[in-house]
Structure formats: structure tokens, C-alpha cells
Amino acid sequence: ARHTRDVYVGVVSLDAGGRSVLESWGQPHLCWIGSLAWDPAVGGLWLGCEYEPRLHFLGIDPWELRATLELPPPADLSALALGTGPAAGRLFAVSFWHGQDLLRIRTDPPVLEARAALGGAAYDVVYDPTVDRVFVSAYLESRVRVASGVDLAALPSIPTGLGTRALALDPERGLLLASSVYDGVVLAVDTASGEILARLPVGGHVKDIALDAEAGLAWFTSRCGLFELELGRV
């Protein structure tokens, strides 16, 4: 999704193979969409604005903008994580450019429920319902920040390599994957203890990690190539 002053902001759904467009939606002058989160409970997408303190909800049956939440500045929504289990009906959000807070947002109706100073320059956020913990990639601090989901209290952080960026979570295995852009390492971390289980030298600039817990696999690209990781054998 992208934005300029004169064109639409668009969201497009593709088929499972990525070969054709199924549906599309657009609206002018919405915001630069920096983050997306699918909410199966209500059948729609949460759209986080990258440079503005604003969150939108886009229903897809039919495609229409159903809600907008204005947040107190400073904040931008660089990443979103939908809560499940103890945090069902909640959304966690972090900022990269402007905000220093971890936000917890109630989704129905959308309202800012809690916020806690955790630090800015955050690229990604994930939530583990089995341990009720939020994990945040602190890009400039080269660590994964950790907070309690119930009250957003800061917990001991996890040191990584330089430039912490992508996060991926397998709650069933209690496994967190975290990339370091400049050290060329992907860490495997135990979510309950914060213990680093493995340091995988895979090359630099791993910017995203796709994970399929049911298949027991994760995939990512670095400057060295495309990798497939078996989650049971990290």
C-alpha cells in the first residue's frame, strides 16, 4: 500500500499463488500505510499509518473503511500484532519514527487501552499468548525488547546483533526468531526464558521472516540467498 498527495491508497488481495488479483480497494488521501494486521474475528484488516498517529479498520465483505482511531501524538504505527488468548480482542502497536511507547488497543470498539514507554525505532512486534509476552525489535539498540501483555511492564530484553529487524513467532514451540540486519545472524530464542538457543549465520539484510507453525518451517532471504529453516531443529 502506498500514498502520495494525488493518488489512491490501495489494498489488494491476491490468490494463494500470487498470480492474480482477486479484489482491490482504494481511497484517496488516507495515509501512508506502514503496517497491516488481519483480524479473523471480525473479517477485516487493521491499517497502521506510518507517519501519522492513526489506525484504520478495513472490512472486506464488503470492502469499506469501517473505523478510524486517532491516537495521541507522537506516534506512528510501524508494526501491529493481533492479540490472542489472554489478549484476545487487543492489538499491540509500536513506532519507528516518532513514538517511544508500546500501545495496547482494544479492537471493538477501537480505543487506546494502555501505553507504556518502551523505546522507539521499533521495526516489528509479535505477541506470544502462551507466556503473555510482547516482543519488539529495537533496531537502533540491537536488542529485542520484552513486555508483559497484561500490564505492558518491561521485562529483561534479549541482546542481538547490530540492527534488530524481523521477528517471527511459533507459540506452540515457544520459539522466537529475530534477525540482525548488519551482523548477518538470525537468533532462535526461547520465549519463556529469553534464552538464546541458536545463532544462525545466514548473511545480512534479513528484513522479513515468514513462518508456518503447522508445517514447522520458516523462510527468509538475505544477501546470500533464500533460506528454509526447520523449526524443530534450529
PDB file of C-alpha atoms in Angstrom:
ATOM      1  CA  ALA A   1       0.000   0.000   0.000  1.00  0.00           C
ATOM      2  CA  ARG A   2       1.376   3.423  -0.844  1.00  0.00           C
ATOM      3  CA  HIS A   3       0.422   7.057  -0.744  1.00  0.00           C
ATOM      4  CA  THR A   4       1.101  10.370  -2.430  1.00  0.00           C
ATOM      5  CA  ARG A   5      -0.905  13.558  -2.252  1.00  0.00           C
ATOM      6  CA  ASP A   6      -2.623  12.877  -5.553  1.00  0.00           C
ATOM      7  CA  VAL A   7      -3.268   9.125  -5.771  1.00  0.00           C
ATOM      8  CA  TYR A   8      -5.224   6.437  -4.023  1.00  0.00           C
ATOM      9  CA  VAL A   9      -4.037   4.376  -1.116  1.00  0.00           C
ATOM     10  CA  GLY A  10      -4.679   0.819  -2.220  1.00  0.00           C
ATOM     11  CA  VAL A  11      -5.072  -2.626  -0.687  1.00  0.00           C
ATOM     12  CA  VAL A  12      -5.057  -5.647  -2.989  1.00  0.00           C
ATOM     13  CA  SER A  13      -5.913  -9.296  -2.279  1.00  0.00           C
ATOM     14  CA  LEU A  14      -4.177 -11.971  -4.365  1.00  0.00           C
ATOM     15  CA  ASP A  15      -4.840 -15.660  -4.878  1.00  0.00           C
ATOM     16  CA  ALA A  16      -2.793 -18.142  -2.846  1.00  0.00           C
ATOM     17  CA  GLY A  17      -0.243 -18.487  -5.634  1.00  0.00           C
ATOM     18  CA  GLY A  18       0.137 -14.749  -6.070  1.00  0.00           C
ATOM     19  CA  ARG A  19      -0.693 -14.987  -9.780  1.00  0.00           C
ATOM     20  CA  SER A  20      -3.841 -12.886  -9.982  1.00  0.00           C
ATOM     21  CA  VAL A  21      -5.683 -10.097  -8.195  1.00  0.00           C
ATOM     22  CA  LEU A  22      -8.922 -11.211  -6.530  1.00  0.00           C
ATOM     23  CA  GLU A  23     -10.138  -7.869  -5.218  1.00  0.00           C
ATOM     24  CA  SER A  24      -8.838  -4.377  -4.661  1.00  0.00           C
ATOM     25  CA  TRP A  25      -9.848  -1.314  -2.719  1.00  0.00           C
ATOM     26  CA  GLY A  26      -8.629   2.251  -2.742  1.00  0.00           C
ATOM     27  CA  GLN A  27      -9.271   5.611  -1.154  1.00  0.00           C
ATOM     28  CA  PRO A  28      -7.527   8.922  -1.765  1.00  0.00           C
ATOM     29  CA  HIS A  29      -5.550  10.749   0.897  1.00  0.00           C
ATOM     30  CA  LEU A  30      -5.890   8.107   3.609  1.00  0.00           C
ATOM     31  CA  CYS A  31      -2.290   7.816   4.885  1.00  0.00           C
ATOM     32  CA  TRP A  32       0.954   6.026   4.089  1.00  0.00           C
ATOM     33  CA  ILE A  33       0.038   2.505   5.248  1.00  0.00           C
ATOM     34  CA  GLY A  34       3.072   1.150   7.087  1.00  0.00           C
ATOM     35  CA  SER A  35       1.552  -1.925   8.734  1.00  0.00           C
ATOM     36  CA  LEU A  36      -1.234  -4.458   8.234  1.00  0.00           C
ATOM     37  CA  ALA A  37      -2.833  -6.986  10.572  1.00  0.00           C
ATOM     38  CA  TRP A  38      -5.547  -9.449   9.583  1.00  0.00           C
ATOM     39  CA  ASP A  39      -8.286  -9.883  12.200  1.00  0.00           C
ATOM     40  CA  PRO A  40     -10.182 -13.144  11.581  1.00  0.00           C
ATOM     41  CA  ALA A  41     -12.651 -12.465  14.408  1.00  0.00           C
ATOM     42  CA  VAL A  42     -14.183  -9.541  12.528  1.00  0.00           C
ATOM     43  CA  GLY A  43     -13.101 -10.332   8.971  1.00  0.00           C
ATOM     44  CA  GLY A  44     -11.004  -7.329   8.088  1.00  0.00           C
ATOM     45  CA  LEU A  45      -7.654  -5.579   8.074  1.00  0.00           C
ATOM     46  CA  TRP A  46      -6.140  -3.152  10.539  1.00  0.00           C
ATOM     47  CA  LEU A  47      -4.151  -0.474   8.696  1.00  0.00           C
ATOM     48  CA  GLY A  48      -1.489   1.407  10.649  1.00  0.00           C
ATOM     49  CA  CYS A  49      -0.304   4.788   9.371  1.00  0.00           C
ATOM     50  CA  GLU A  50       3.482   5.074   9.204  1.00  0.00           C
ATOM     51  CA  TYR A  51       3.866   8.834   9.620  1.00  0.00           C
ATOM     52  CA  GLU A  52       0.668   9.738  11.458  1.00  0.00           C
ATOM     53  CA  PRO A  53      -0.902   8.699  14.793  1.00  0.00           C
ATOM     54  CA  ARG A  54      -3.853   6.958  13.164  1.00  0.00           C
ATOM     55  CA  LEU A  55      -5.281   3.439  12.847  1.00  0.00           C
ATOM     56  CA  HIS A  56      -7.961   2.354  10.354  1.00  0.00           C
ATOM     57  CA  PHE A  57     -10.087  -0.776  10.121  1.00  0.00           C
ATOM     58  CA  LEU A  58     -10.959  -2.017   6.638  1.00  0.00           C
ATOM     59  CA  GLY A  59     -13.783  -4.535   6.342  1.00  0.00           C
ATOM     60  CA  ILE A  60     -13.594  -6.781   3.293  1.00  0.00           C
ATOM     61  CA  ASP A  61     -17.160  -8.093   2.947  1.00  0.00           C
ATOM     62  CA  PRO A  62     -17.879  -5.611   1.545  1.00  0.00           C
ATOM     63  CA  TRP A  63     -14.622  -3.659   1.226  1.00  0.00           C
ATOM     64  CA  GLU A  64     -15.220  -0.497   3.207  1.00  0.00           C
ATOM     65  CA  LEU A  65     -13.484   1.647   5.797  1.00  0.00           C
ATOM     66  CA  ARG A  66     -15.452   0.971   8.991  1.00  0.00           C
ATOM     67  CA  ALA A  67     -13.491   2.682  11.767  1.00  0.00           C
ATOM     68  CA  THR A  68     -10.655   5.127  12.424  1.00  0.00           C
ATOM     69  CA  LEU A  69      -8.823   5.632  15.702  1.00  0.00           C
ATOM     70  CA  GLU A  70      -6.953   8.884  16.272  1.00  0.00           C
ATOM     71  CA  LEU A  71      -4.071   8.343  18.684  1.00  0.00           C
ATOM     72  CA  PRO A  72      -2.408  10.991  20.846  1.00  0.00           C
ATOM     73  CA  PRO A  73       0.861  12.123  19.251  1.00  0.00           C
ATOM     74  CA  PRO A  74       3.692  11.463  18.988  1.00  0.00           C
ATOM     75  CA  ALA A  75       3.106   8.056  17.444  1.00  0.00           C
ATOM     76  CA  ASP A  76       3.329   6.232  14.159  1.00  0.00           C
ATOM     77  CA  LEU A  77       2.298   2.632  13.648  1.00  0.00           C
ATOM     78  CA  SER A  78       5.278   0.870  12.121  1.00  0.00           C
ATOM     79  CA  ALA A  79       4.074  -2.603  13.147  1.00  0.00           C
ATOM     80  CA  LEU A  80       0.955  -4.274  14.550  1.00  0.00           C
ATOM     81  CA  ALA A  81       0.391  -7.584  16.354  1.00  0.00           C
ATOM     82  CA  LEU A  82      -3.060  -9.028  16.991  1.00  0.00           C
ATOM     83  CA  GLY A  83      -3.540 -10.444  20.472  1.00  0.00           C
ATOM     84  CA  THR A  84      -4.939 -13.923  21.087  1.00  0.00           C
ATOM     85  CA  GLY A  85      -5.526 -15.976  24.224  1.00  0.00           C
ATOM     86  CA  PRO A  86      -5.171 -13.653  27.265  1.00  0.00           C
ATOM     87  CA  ALA A  87      -5.009 -10.654  24.915  1.00  0.00           C
ATOM     88  CA  ALA A  88      -7.904 -11.574  22.629  1.00  0.00           C
ATOM     89  CA  GLY A  89      -9.670  -8.509  21.257  1.00  0.00           C
ATOM     90  CA  ARG A  90      -6.498  -6.463  21.615  1.00  0.00           C
ATOM     91  CA  LEU A  91      -3.938  -5.074  19.183  1.00  0.00           C
ATOM     92  CA  PHE A  92      -0.335  -4.182  20.047  1.00  0.00           C
ATOM     93  CA  ALA A  93       1.413  -1.387  18.121  1.00  0.00           C
ATOM     94  CA  VAL A  94       4.900   0.144  18.066  1.00  0.00           C
ATOM     95  CA  SER A  95       6.513   3.194  16.472  1.00  0.00           C
ATOM     96  CA  PHE A  96       9.665   3.700  14.479  1.00  0.00           C
ATOM     97  CA  TRP A  97       9.841   7.406  13.621  1.00  0.00           C
ATOM     98  CA  HIS A  98       8.038   9.395  16.299  1.00  0.00           C
ATOM     99  CA  GLY A  99       6.755   7.404  19.261  1.00  0.00           C
ATOM    100  CA  GLN A 100       8.516   5.778  22.208  1.00  0.00           C
ATOM    101  CA  ASP A 101       5.548   3.790  23.525  1.00  0.00           C
ATOM    102  CA  LEU A 102       4.189   0.303  23.204  1.00  0.00           C
ATOM    103  CA  LEU A 103       0.432   0.683  22.637  1.00  0.00           C
ATOM    104  CA  ARG A 104      -2.360  -1.753  23.500  1.00  0.00           C
ATOM    105  CA  ILE A 105      -5.575  -1.051  21.615  1.00  0.00           C
ATOM    106  CA  ARG A 106      -8.969  -2.628  22.223  1.00  0.00           C
ATOM    107  CA  THR A 107     -10.415  -3.575  18.843  1.00  0.00           C
ATOM    108  CA  ASP A 108     -14.186  -3.497  19.409  1.00  0.00           C
ATOM    109  CA  PRO A 109     -14.753  -0.629  19.506  1.00  0.00           C
ATOM    110  CA  PRO A 110     -11.236   0.620  18.696  1.00  0.00           C
ATOM    111  CA  VAL A 111      -9.884   2.574  21.667  1.00  0.00           C
ATOM    112  CA  LEU A 112      -6.426   3.115  23.135  1.00  0.00           C
ATOM    113  CA  GLU A 113      -6.453   0.989  26.273  1.00  0.00           C
ATOM    114  CA  ALA A 114      -2.889   1.323  27.611  1.00  0.00           C
ATOM    115  CA  ARG A 115       0.532   2.647  26.664  1.00  0.00           C
ATOM    116  CA  ALA A 116       3.977   2.255  28.193  1.00  0.00           C
ATOM    117  CA  ALA A 117       7.348   3.800  27.389  1.00  0.00           C
ATOM    118  CA  LEU A 118       9.415   1.046  25.816  1.00  0.00           C
ATOM    119  CA  GLY A 119      11.569   2.987  23.341  1.00  0.00           C
ATOM    120  CA  GLY A 120      11.201   3.914  19.695  1.00  0.00           C
ATOM    121  CA  ALA A 121      12.840   2.891  16.406  1.00  0.00           C
ATOM    122  CA  ALA A 122      10.875  -0.373  16.517  1.00  0.00           C
ATOM    123  CA  TYR A 123      10.536  -2.301  13.267  1.00  0.00           C
ATOM    124  CA  ASP A 124       8.407  -5.244  14.352  1.00  0.00           C
ATOM    125  CA  VAL A 125       6.204  -6.571  17.170  1.00  0.00           C
ATOM    126  CA  VAL A 126       4.814 -10.043  17.936  1.00  0.00           C
ATOM    127  CA  TYR A 127       2.725 -11.433  20.795  1.00  0.00           C
ATOM    128  CA  ASP A 128       3.025 -14.886  22.397  1.00  0.00           C
ATOM    129  CA  PRO A 129      -0.238 -15.876  24.158  1.00  0.00           C
ATOM    130  CA  THR A 130       1.320 -18.905  25.861  1.00  0.00           C
ATOM    131  CA  VAL A 131       3.584 -16.683  28.011  1.00  0.00           C
ATOM    132  CA  ASP A 132       1.575 -13.430  27.628  1.00  0.00           C
ATOM    133  CA  ARG A 133       4.602 -11.509  26.369  1.00  0.00           C
ATOM    134  CA  VAL A 134       5.115  -8.880  23.703  1.00  0.00           C
ATOM    135  CA  PHE A 135       8.397  -8.902  21.753  1.00  0.00           C
ATOM    136  CA  VAL A 136       9.592  -5.756  19.965  1.00  0.00           C
ATOM    137  CA  SER A 137      12.600  -5.395  17.653  1.00  0.00           C
ATOM    138  CA  ALA A 138      14.648  -2.394  18.819  1.00  0.00           C
ATOM    139  CA  TYR A 139      16.544  -1.582  15.645  1.00  0.00           C
ATOM    140  CA  LEU A 140      18.975   1.034  16.965  1.00  0.00           C
ATOM    141  CA  GLU A 141      19.521  -0.632  20.339  1.00  0.00           C
ATOM    142  CA  SER A 142      20.335  -4.045  18.807  1.00  0.00           C
ATOM    143  CA  ARG A 143      18.061  -5.997  21.102  1.00  0.00           C
ATOM    144  CA  VAL A 144      14.583  -7.440  21.393  1.00  0.00           C
ATOM    145  CA  ARG A 145      12.556  -5.580  23.998  1.00  0.00           C
ATOM    146  CA  VAL A 146      10.116  -7.676  26.023  1.00  0.00           C
ATOM    147  CA  ALA A 147       6.965  -6.583  27.861  1.00  0.00           C
ATOM    148  CA  SER A 148       4.129  -8.223  29.730  1.00  0.00           C
ATOM    149  CA  GLY A 149       0.919  -8.317  27.745  1.00  0.00           C
ATOM    150  CA  VAL A 150      -1.313  -7.832  30.804  1.00  0.00           C
ATOM    151  CA  ASP A 151       0.172  -4.528  32.001  1.00  0.00           C
ATOM    152  CA  LEU A 152       2.915  -3.683  29.411  1.00  0.00           C
ATOM    153  CA  ALA A 153       5.564  -3.809  32.158  1.00  0.00           C
ATOM    154  CA  ALA A 154       9.098  -4.002  30.764  1.00  0.00           C
ATOM    155  CA  LEU A 155      10.875  -7.350  31.210  1.00  0.00           C
ATOM    156  CA  PRO A 156      14.559  -8.221  30.620  1.00  0.00           C
ATOM    157  CA  SER A 157      15.476  -7.618  26.976  1.00  0.00           C
ATOM    158  CA  ILE A 158      17.319 -10.008  24.663  1.00  0.00           C
ATOM    159  CA  PRO A 159      20.618  -8.812  23.106  1.00  0.00           C
ATOM    160  CA  THR A 160      21.016  -9.444  19.385  1.00  0.00           C
ATOM    161  CA  GLY A 161      23.416  -8.382  16.671  1.00  0.00           C
ATOM    162  CA  LEU A 162      23.510  -4.935  15.109  1.00  0.00           C
ATOM    163  CA  GLY A 163      20.233  -3.675  13.655  1.00  0.00           C
ATOM    164  CA  THR A 164      17.444  -5.893  15.041  1.00  0.00           C
ATOM    165  CA  ARG A 165      14.645  -6.027  12.496  1.00  0.00           C
ATOM    166  CA  ALA A 166      12.440  -9.033  11.615  1.00  0.00           C
ATOM    167  CA  LEU A 167      10.576 -11.112  14.189  1.00  0.00           C
ATOM    168  CA  ALA A 168       8.607 -14.336  13.755  1.00  0.00           C
ATOM    169  CA  LEU A 169       6.893 -16.398  16.434  1.00  0.00           C
ATOM    170  CA  ASP A 170       5.988 -20.059  16.898  1.00  0.00           C
ATOM    171  CA  PRO A 171       3.954 -20.112  20.157  1.00  0.00           C
ATOM    172  CA  GLU A 172       3.482 -23.903  20.153  1.00  0.00           C
ATOM    173  CA  ARG A 173       7.239 -24.473  20.222  1.00  0.00           C
ATOM    174  CA  GLY A 174       7.874 -21.407  22.401  1.00  0.00           C
ATOM    175  CA  LEU A 175      10.237 -20.142  19.721  1.00  0.00           C
ATOM    176  CA  LEU A 176      11.047 -16.598  18.615  1.00  0.00           C
ATOM    177  CA  LEU A 177      13.156 -15.839  15.534  1.00  0.00           C
ATOM    178  CA  ALA A 178      14.875 -12.450  15.314  1.00  0.00           C
ATOM    179  CA  SER A 179      17.156 -11.091  12.598  1.00  0.00           C
ATOM    180  CA  SER A 180      20.126  -8.723  12.818  1.00  0.00           C
ATOM    181  CA  VAL A 181      20.441  -6.790   9.578  1.00  0.00           C
ATOM    182  CA  TYR A 182      24.148  -5.950   9.815  1.00  0.00           C
ATOM    183  CA  ASP A 183      25.529  -8.935  11.734  1.00  0.00           C
ATOM    184  CA  GLY A 184      24.006 -11.410   9.307  1.00  0.00           C
ATOM    185  CA  VAL A 185      22.552 -13.579  12.077  1.00  0.00           C
ATOM    186  CA  VAL A 186      19.089 -14.975  12.843  1.00  0.00           C
ATOM    187  CA  LEU A 187      18.589 -15.810  16.514  1.00  0.00           C
ATOM    188  CA  ALA A 188      16.351 -18.578  17.833  1.00  0.00           C
ATOM    189  CA  VAL A 189      15.095 -17.621  21.312  1.00  0.00           C
ATOM    190  CA  ASP A 190      13.064 -19.448  23.957  1.00  0.00           C
ATOM    191  CA  THR A 191      10.058 -17.196  24.610  1.00  0.00           C
ATOM    192  CA  ALA A 192       9.562 -18.277  28.226  1.00  0.00           C
ATOM    193  CA  SER A 193      13.128 -17.815  29.461  1.00  0.00           C
ATOM    194  CA  GLY A 194      14.615 -15.433  26.900  1.00  0.00           C
ATOM    195  CA  GLU A 195      17.491 -17.895  26.418  1.00  0.00           C
ATOM    196  CA  ILE A 196      19.213 -17.751  23.030  1.00  0.00           C
ATOM    197  CA  LEU A 197      19.009 -21.305  21.663  1.00  0.00           C
ATOM    198  CA  ALA A 198      20.936 -20.790  18.423  1.00  0.00           C
ATOM    199  CA  ARG A 199      22.742 -18.134  16.377  1.00  0.00           C
ATOM    200  CA  LEU A 200      22.338 -18.901  12.698  1.00  0.00           C
ATOM    201  CA  PRO A 201      24.869 -17.179  10.379  1.00  0.00           C
ATOM    202  CA  VAL A 202      22.811 -16.613   7.226  1.00  0.00           C
ATOM    203  CA  GLY A 203      24.078 -13.324   5.787  1.00  0.00           C
ATOM    204  CA  GLY A 204      22.960  -9.757   6.230  1.00  0.00           C
ATOM    205  CA  HIS A 205      19.773  -7.847   5.491  1.00  0.00           C
ATOM    206  CA  VAL A 206      17.144 -10.351   6.601  1.00  0.00           C
ATOM    207  CA  LYS A 207      14.237  -7.917   6.618  1.00  0.00           C
ATOM    208  CA  ASP A 208      11.287 -10.283   6.987  1.00  0.00           C
ATOM    209  CA  ILE A 209      10.635 -13.838   8.159  1.00  0.00           C
ATOM    210  CA  ALA A 210       7.663 -15.947   7.042  1.00  0.00           C
ATOM    211  CA  LEU A 211       6.727 -18.731   9.452  1.00  0.00           C
ATOM    212  CA  ASP A 212       4.295 -21.652   9.143  1.00  0.00           C
ATOM    213  CA  ALA A 213       3.994 -23.267  12.588  1.00  0.00           C
ATOM    214  CA  GLU A 214       1.803 -26.104  11.302  1.00  0.00           C
ATOM    215  CA  ALA A 215       4.383 -27.055   8.678  1.00  0.00           C
ATOM    216  CA  GLY A 216       7.229 -26.475  11.137  1.00  0.00           C
ATOM    217  CA  LEU A 217       9.084 -24.236   8.697  1.00  0.00           C
ATOM    218  CA  ALA A 218      10.248 -20.645   8.335  1.00  0.00           C
ATOM    219  CA  TRP A 219      11.585 -18.842   5.266  1.00  0.00           C
ATOM    220  CA  PHE A 220      13.620 -15.687   4.767  1.00  0.00           C
ATOM    221  CA  THR A 221      16.004 -14.076   2.317  1.00  0.00           C
ATOM    222  CA  SER A 222      19.357 -12.461   2.974  1.00  0.00           C
ATOM    223  CA  ARG A 223      22.069 -11.099   0.718  1.00  0.00           C
ATOM    224  CA  CYS A 224      23.309 -14.701   0.482  1.00  0.00           C
ATOM    225  CA  GLY A 225      20.098 -16.297  -0.767  1.00  0.00           C
ATOM    226  CA  LEU A 226      16.754 -17.826   0.166  1.00  0.00           C
ATOM    227  CA  PHE A 227      16.655 -19.975   3.311  1.00  0.00           C
ATOM    228  CA  GLU A 228      14.263 -22.600   4.664  1.00  0.00           C
ATOM    229  CA  LEU A 229      14.531 -23.307   8.381  1.00  0.00           C
ATOM    230  CA  GLU A 230      13.165 -26.375  10.186  1.00  0.00           C
ATOM    231  CA  LEU A 231      11.726 -25.050  13.434  1.00  0.00           C
ATOM    232  CA  GLY A 232      12.171 -28.332  15.277  1.00  0.00           C
ATOM    233  CA  ARG A 233      15.909 -28.420  14.521  1.00  0.00           C
ATOM    234  CA  VAL A 234      17.149 -24.844  14.960  1.00  0.00           C
TER     235      VAL A 234
END
